[in-house]
PDB file of C-alpha atoms in Angstrom:
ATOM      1  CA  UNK J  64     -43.652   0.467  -3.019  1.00 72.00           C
ATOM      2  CA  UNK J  65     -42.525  -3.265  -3.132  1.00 91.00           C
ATOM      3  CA  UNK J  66     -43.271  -5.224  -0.349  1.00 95.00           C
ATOM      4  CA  UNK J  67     -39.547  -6.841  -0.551  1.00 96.00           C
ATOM      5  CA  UNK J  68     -38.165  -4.064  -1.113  1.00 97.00           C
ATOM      6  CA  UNK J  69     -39.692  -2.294   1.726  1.00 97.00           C
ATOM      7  CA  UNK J  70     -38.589  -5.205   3.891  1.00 97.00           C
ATOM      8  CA  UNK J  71     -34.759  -5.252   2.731  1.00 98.00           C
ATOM      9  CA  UNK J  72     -34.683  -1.435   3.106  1.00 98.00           C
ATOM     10  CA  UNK J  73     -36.082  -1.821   6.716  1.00 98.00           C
ATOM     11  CA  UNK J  74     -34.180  -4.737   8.145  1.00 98.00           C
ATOM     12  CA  UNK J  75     -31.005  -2.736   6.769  1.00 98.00           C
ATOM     13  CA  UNK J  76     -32.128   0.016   8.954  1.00 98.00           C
ATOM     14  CA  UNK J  77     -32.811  -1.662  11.806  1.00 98.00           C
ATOM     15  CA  UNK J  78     -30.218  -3.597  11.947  1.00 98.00           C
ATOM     16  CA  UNK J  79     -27.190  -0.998  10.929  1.00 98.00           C
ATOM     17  CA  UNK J  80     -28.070   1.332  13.485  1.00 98.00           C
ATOM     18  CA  UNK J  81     -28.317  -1.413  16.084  1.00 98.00           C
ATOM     19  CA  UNK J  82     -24.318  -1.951  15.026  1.00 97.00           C
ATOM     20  CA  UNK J  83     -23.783   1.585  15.189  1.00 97.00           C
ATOM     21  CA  UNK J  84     -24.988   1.908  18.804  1.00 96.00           C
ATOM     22  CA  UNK J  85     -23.479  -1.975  19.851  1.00 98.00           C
ATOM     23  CA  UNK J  86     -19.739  -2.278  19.044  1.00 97.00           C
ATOM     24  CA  UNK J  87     -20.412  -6.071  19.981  1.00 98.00           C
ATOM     25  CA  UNK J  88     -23.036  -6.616  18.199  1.00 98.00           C
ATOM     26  CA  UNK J  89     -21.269  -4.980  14.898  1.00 97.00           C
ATOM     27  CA  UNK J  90     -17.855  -7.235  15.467  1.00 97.00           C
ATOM     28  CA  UNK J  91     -20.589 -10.579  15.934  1.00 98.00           C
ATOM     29  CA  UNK J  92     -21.640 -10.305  12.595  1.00 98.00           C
ATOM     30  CA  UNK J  93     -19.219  -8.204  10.444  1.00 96.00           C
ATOM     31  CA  UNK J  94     -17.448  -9.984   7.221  1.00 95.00           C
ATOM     32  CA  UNK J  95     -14.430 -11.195   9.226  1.00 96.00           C
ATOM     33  CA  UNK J  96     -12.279 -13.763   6.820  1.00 97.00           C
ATOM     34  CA  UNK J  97     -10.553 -15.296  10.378  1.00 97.00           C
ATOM     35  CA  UNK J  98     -14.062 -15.895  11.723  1.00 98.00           C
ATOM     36  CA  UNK J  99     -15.559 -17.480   8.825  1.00 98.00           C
ATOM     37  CA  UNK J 100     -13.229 -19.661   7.794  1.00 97.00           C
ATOM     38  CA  UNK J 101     -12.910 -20.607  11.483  1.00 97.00           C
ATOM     39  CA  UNK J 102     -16.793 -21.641  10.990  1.00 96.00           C
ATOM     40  CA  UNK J 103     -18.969 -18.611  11.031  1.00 98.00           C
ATOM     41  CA  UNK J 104     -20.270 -18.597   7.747  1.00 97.00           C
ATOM     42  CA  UNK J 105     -23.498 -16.776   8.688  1.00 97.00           C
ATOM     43  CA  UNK J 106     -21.499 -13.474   8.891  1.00 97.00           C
ATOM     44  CA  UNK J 107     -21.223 -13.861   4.802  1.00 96.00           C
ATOM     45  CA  UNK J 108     -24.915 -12.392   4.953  1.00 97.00           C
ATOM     46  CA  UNK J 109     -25.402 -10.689   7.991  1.00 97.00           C
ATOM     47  CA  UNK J 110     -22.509  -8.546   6.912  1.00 95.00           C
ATOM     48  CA  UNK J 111     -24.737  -6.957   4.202  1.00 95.00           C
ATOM     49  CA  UNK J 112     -27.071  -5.109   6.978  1.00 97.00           C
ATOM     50  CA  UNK J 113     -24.394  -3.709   8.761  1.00 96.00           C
ATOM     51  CA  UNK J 114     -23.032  -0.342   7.481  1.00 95.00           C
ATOM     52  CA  UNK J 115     -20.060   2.103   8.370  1.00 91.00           C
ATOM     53  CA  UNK J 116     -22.051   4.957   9.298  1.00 94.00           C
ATOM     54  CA  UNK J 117     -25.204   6.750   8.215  1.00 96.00           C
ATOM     55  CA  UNK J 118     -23.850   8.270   5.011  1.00 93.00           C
ATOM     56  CA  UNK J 119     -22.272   4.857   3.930  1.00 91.00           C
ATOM     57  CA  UNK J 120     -26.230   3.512   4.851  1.00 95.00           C
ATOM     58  CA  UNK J 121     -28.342   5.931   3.351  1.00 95.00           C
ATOM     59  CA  UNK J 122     -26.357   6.275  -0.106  1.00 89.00           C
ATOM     60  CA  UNK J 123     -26.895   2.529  -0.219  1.00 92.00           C
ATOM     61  CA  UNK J 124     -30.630   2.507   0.234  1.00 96.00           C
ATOM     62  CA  UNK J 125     -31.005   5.407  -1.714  1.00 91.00           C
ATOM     63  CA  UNK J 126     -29.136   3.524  -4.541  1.00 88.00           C
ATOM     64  CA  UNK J 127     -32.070   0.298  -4.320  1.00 95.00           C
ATOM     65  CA  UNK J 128     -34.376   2.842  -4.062  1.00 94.00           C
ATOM     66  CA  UNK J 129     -34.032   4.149  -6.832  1.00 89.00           C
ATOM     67  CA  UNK J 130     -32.702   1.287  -9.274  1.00 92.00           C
ATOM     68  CA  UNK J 131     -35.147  -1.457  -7.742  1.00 96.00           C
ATOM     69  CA  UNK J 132     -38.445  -0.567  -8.865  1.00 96.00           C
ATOM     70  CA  UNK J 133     -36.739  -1.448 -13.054  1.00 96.00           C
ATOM     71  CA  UNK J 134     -35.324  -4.795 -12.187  1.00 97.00           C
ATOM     72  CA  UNK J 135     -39.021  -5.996  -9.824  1.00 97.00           C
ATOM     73  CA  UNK J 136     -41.051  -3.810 -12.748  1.00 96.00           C
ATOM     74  CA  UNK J 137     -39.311  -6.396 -15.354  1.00 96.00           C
ATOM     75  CA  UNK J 138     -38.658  -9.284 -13.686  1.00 96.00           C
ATOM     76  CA  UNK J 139     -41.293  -9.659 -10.977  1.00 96.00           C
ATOM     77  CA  UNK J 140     -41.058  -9.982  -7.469  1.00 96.00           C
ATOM     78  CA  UNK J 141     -39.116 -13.092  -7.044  1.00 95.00           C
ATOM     79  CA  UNK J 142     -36.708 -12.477  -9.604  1.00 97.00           C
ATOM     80  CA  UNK J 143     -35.924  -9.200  -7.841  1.00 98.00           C
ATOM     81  CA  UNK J 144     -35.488 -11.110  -4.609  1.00 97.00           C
ATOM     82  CA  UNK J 145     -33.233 -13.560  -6.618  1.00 97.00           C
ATOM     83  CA  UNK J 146     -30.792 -10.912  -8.034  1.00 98.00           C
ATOM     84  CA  UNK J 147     -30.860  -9.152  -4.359  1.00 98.00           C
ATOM     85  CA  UNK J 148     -29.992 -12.308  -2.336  1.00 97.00           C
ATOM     86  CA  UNK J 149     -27.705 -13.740  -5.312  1.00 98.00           C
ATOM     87  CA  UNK J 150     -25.687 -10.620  -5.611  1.00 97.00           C
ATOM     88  CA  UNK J 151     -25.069 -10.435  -1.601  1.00 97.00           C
ATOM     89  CA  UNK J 152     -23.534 -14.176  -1.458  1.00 97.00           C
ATOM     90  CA  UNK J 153     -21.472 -13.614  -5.105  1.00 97.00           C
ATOM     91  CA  UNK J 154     -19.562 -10.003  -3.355  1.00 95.00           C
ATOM     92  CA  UNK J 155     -19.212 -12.153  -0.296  1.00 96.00           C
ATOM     93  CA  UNK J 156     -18.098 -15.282  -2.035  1.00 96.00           C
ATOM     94  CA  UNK J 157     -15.655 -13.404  -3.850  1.00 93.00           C
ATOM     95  CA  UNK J 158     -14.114 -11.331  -1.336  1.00 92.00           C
ATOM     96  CA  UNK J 159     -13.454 -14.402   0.462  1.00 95.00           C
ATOM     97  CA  UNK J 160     -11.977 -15.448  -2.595  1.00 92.00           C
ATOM     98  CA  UNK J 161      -9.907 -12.487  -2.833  1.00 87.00           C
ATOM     99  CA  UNK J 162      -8.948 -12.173   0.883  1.00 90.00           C
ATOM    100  CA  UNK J 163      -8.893 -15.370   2.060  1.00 93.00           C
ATOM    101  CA  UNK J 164      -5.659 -15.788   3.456  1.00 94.00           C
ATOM    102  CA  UNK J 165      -5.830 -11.836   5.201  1.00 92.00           C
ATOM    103  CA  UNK J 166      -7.088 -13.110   8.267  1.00 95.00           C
ATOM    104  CA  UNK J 167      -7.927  -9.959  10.167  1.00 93.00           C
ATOM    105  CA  UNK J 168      -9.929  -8.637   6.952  1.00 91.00           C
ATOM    106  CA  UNK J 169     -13.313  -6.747   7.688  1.00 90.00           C
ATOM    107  CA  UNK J 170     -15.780  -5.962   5.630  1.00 89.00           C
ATOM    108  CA  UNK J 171     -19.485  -4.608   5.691  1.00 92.00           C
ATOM    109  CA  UNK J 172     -22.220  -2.857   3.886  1.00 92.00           C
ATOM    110  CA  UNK J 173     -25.440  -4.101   1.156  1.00 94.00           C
ATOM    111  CA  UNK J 174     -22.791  -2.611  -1.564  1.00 89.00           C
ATOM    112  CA  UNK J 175     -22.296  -6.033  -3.013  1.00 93.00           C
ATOM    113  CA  UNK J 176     -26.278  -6.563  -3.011  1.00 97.00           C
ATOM    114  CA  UNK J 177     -26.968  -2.744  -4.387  1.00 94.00           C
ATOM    115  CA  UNK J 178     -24.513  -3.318  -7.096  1.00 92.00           C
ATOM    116  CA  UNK J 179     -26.315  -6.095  -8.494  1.00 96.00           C
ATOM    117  CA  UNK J 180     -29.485  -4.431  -8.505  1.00 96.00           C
ATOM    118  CA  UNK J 181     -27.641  -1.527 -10.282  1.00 92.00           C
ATOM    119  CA  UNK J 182     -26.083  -3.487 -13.083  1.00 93.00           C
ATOM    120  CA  UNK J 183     -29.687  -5.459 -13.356  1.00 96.00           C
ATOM    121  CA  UNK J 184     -31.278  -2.217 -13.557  1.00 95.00           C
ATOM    122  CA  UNK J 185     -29.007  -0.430 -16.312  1.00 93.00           C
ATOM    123  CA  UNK J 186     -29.102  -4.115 -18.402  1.00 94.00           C
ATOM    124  CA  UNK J 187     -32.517  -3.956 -18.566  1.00 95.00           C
ATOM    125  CA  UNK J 188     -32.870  -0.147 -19.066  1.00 94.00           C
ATOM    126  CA  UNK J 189     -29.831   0.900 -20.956  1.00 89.00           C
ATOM    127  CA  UNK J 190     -31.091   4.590 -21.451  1.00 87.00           C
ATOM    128  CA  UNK J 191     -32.369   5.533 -18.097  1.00 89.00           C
ATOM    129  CA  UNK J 192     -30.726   8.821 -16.715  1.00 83.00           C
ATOM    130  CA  UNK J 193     -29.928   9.700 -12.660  1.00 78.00           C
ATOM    131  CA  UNK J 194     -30.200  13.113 -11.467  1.00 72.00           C
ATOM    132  CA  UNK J 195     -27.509  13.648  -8.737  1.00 65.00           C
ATOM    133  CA  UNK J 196     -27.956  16.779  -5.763  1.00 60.00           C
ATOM    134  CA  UNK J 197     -24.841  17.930  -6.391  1.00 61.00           C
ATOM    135  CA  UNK J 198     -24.752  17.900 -10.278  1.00 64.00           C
ATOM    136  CA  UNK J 199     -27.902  19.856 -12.381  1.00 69.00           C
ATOM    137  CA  UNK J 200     -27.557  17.701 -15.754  1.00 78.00           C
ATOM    138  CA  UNK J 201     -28.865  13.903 -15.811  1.00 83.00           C
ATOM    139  CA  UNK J 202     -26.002  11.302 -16.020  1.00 84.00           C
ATOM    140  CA  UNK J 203     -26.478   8.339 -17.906  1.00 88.00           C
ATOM    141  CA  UNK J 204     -26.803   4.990 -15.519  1.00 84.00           C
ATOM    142  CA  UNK J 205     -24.271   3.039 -16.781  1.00 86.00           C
ATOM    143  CA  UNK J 206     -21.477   5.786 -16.455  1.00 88.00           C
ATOM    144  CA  UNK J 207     -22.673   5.634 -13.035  1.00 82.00           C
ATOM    145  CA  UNK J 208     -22.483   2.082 -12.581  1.00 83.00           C
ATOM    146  CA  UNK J 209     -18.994   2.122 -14.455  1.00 85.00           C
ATOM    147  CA  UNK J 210     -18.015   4.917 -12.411  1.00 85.00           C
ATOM    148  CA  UNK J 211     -18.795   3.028  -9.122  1.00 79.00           C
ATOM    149  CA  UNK J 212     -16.826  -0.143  -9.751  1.00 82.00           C
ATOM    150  CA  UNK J 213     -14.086   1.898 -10.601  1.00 83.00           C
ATOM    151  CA  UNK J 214     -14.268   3.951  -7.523  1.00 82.00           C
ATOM    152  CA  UNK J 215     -14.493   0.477  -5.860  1.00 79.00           C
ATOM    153  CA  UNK J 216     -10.634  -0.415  -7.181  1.00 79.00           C
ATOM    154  CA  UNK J 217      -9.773   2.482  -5.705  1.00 79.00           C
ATOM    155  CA  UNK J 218     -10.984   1.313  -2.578  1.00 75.00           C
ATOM    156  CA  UNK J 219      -9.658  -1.943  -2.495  1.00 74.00           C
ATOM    157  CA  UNK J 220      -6.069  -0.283  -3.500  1.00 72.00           C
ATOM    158  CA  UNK J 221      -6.443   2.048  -0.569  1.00 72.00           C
ATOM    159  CA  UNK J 222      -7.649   0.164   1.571  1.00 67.00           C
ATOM    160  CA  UNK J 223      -8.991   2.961   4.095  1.00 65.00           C
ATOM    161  CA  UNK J 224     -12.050   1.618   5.611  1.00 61.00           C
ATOM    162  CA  UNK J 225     -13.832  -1.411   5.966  1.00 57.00           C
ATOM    163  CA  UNK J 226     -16.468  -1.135   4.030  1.00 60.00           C
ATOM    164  CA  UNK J 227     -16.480  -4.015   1.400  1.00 64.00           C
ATOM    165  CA  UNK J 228     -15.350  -2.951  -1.816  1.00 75.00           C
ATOM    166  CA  UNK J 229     -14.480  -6.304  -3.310  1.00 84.00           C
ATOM    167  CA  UNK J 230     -17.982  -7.019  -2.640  1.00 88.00           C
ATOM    168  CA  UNK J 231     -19.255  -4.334  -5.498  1.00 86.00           C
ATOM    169  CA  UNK J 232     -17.723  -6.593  -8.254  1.00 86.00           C
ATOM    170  CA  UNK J 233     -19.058 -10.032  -6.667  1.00 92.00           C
ATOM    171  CA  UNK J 234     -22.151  -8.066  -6.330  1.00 95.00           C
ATOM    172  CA  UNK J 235     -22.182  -7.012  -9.854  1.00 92.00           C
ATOM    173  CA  UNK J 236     -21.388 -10.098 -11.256  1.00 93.00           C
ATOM    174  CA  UNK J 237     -23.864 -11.816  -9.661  1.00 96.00           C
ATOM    175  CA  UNK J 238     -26.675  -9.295 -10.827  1.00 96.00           C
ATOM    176  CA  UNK J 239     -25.285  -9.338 -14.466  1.00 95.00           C
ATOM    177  CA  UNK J 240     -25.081 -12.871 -14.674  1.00 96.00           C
ATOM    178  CA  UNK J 241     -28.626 -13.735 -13.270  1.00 97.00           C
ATOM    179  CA  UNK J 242     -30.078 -11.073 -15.435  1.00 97.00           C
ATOM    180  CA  UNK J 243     -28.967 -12.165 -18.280  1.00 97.00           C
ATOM    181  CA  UNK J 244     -29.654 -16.228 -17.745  1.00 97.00           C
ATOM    182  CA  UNK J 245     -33.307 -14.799 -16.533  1.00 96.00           C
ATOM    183  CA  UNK J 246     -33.516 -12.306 -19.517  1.00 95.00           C
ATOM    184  CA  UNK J 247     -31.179 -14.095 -22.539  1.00 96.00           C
ATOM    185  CA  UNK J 248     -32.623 -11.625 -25.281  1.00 95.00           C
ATOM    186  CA  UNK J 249     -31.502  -9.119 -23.654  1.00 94.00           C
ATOM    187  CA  UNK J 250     -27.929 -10.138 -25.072  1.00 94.00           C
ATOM    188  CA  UNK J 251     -29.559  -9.009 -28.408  1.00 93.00           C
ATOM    189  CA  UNK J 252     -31.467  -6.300 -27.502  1.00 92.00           C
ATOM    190  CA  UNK J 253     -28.918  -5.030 -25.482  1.00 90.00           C
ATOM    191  CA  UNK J 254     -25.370  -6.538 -26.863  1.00 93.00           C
ATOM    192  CA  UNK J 255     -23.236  -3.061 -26.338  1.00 91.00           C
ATOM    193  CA  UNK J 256     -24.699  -2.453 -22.841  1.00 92.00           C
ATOM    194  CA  UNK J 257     -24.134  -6.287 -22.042  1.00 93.00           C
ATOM    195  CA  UNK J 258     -20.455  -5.809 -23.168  1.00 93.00           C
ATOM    196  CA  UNK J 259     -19.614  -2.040 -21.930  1.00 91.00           C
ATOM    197  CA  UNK J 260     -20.626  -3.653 -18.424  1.00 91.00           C
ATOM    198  CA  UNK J 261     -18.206  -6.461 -18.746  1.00 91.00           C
ATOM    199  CA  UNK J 262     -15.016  -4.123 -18.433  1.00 89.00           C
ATOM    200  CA  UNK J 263     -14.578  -3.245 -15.194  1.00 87.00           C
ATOM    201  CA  UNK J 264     -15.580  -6.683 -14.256  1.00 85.00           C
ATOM    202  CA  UNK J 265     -12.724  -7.712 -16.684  1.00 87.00           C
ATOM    203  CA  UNK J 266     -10.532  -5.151 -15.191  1.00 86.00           C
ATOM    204  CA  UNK J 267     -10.846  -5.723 -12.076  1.00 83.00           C
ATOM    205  CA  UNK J 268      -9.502  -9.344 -12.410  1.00 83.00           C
ATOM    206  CA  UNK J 269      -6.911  -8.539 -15.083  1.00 86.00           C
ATOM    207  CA  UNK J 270      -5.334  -6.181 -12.634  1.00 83.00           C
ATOM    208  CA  UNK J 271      -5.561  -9.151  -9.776  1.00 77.00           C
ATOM    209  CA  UNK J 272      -3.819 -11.122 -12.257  1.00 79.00           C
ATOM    210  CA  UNK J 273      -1.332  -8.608 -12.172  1.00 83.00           C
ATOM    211  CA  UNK J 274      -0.819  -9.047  -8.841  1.00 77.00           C
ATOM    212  CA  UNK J 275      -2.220  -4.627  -8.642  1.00 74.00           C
ATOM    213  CA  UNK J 276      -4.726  -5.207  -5.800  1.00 69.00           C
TER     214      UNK J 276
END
């Protein structure tokens, strides 16, 4: 397995089950919009190692696990690093964006950073298939992918929990854009997978336009 990989997945570990166990801790270095605009920018990153509970953690390692070795296979080591790191400040750049004037917002989770991978992943490798426990057939990655973002307006609608669902689409554009400035053929080789992941990123802010979310 990747060394970087094997790091992020570890840290993320180690450091959500320290919030689980430390209430403190967890409100020190959760997304909180008051907080950082008060200063405490840090919490833009150390949000993404903090999770909601161990369901909300494992399906978001599982997720890299799976979708990382394409995008590190392709691109190399740094590259992978790159889209990882990039896609955790773009979903925390734009939920502030989105939330900035809810001051008690609070958000947490790697989603933002997963979803880049994801959308890196199914760019680069249009045709590869996931095989889900609870459904025998293989499902095509980038209904997946779709599927998730979707799910993710949903969750920003509902707004249930605090797990950071604006973060998904920051996360995804970030992945998506890097990708494609690291790999521009693949706009070529790729052109209906490069536009069939554009929609729910284009959705997502024609409904904000609309004043939906």
């Amino acid at each position: 397995m990747n060394t970087i990989l094997i790091a992020i997945i570890v840290l993320t570990v180690i450091v959500s089950f320290k919030g689980f166990e430390d209430i403190s801790f967890f409100r020190k270095y959760e997304f909180h919009i008051g907080s950082i605009r008060a200063g405490e920018q840090f919490r833009m990153f150390s949000s993404a190692f903090l999770h909601a509970d161990i369901s909300h953690l494992a399906f978001n390692m599982l997720t890299l696990y799976f979708f990382a070795p394409v995008v590190y296979g392709f691109l190399g080591d740094f590259s992978f690093g790159l889209i990882y790191l990039g896609s955790l400040l773009s979903g925390s750049l734009l939920t502030l964006f989105f939330h900035k004037n809810e001051y008690s917002y609070r958000a947490i989770g790697a989603s933002g950073a997963v979803t880049g991978i994801l959308y890196a992943a199914i760019l680069i490798n249009p045709e590869m298939n996931l095989y889900l426990f609870f459904i025998p057939i293989p499902i095509p990655a980038y209904i997946f992918g779709i599927g998730y973002l979707l799910y993710s307006i949903y969750g920003m609608k509902a707004k249930r929990d605090n797990i950071g669902h604006t973060a998904h689409f920051g996360g995804a554009i970030g992945g998506y854009l890097i990708t494609l400035i690291k790999e521009p053929q693949l706009f070529s080789d790729n052109t209906e997978m490069v536009v069939l992941l554009a929609i729910p990123i284009l959705l997502l802010f024609v409904l904000e336009k609309m004043g939906k979310l």
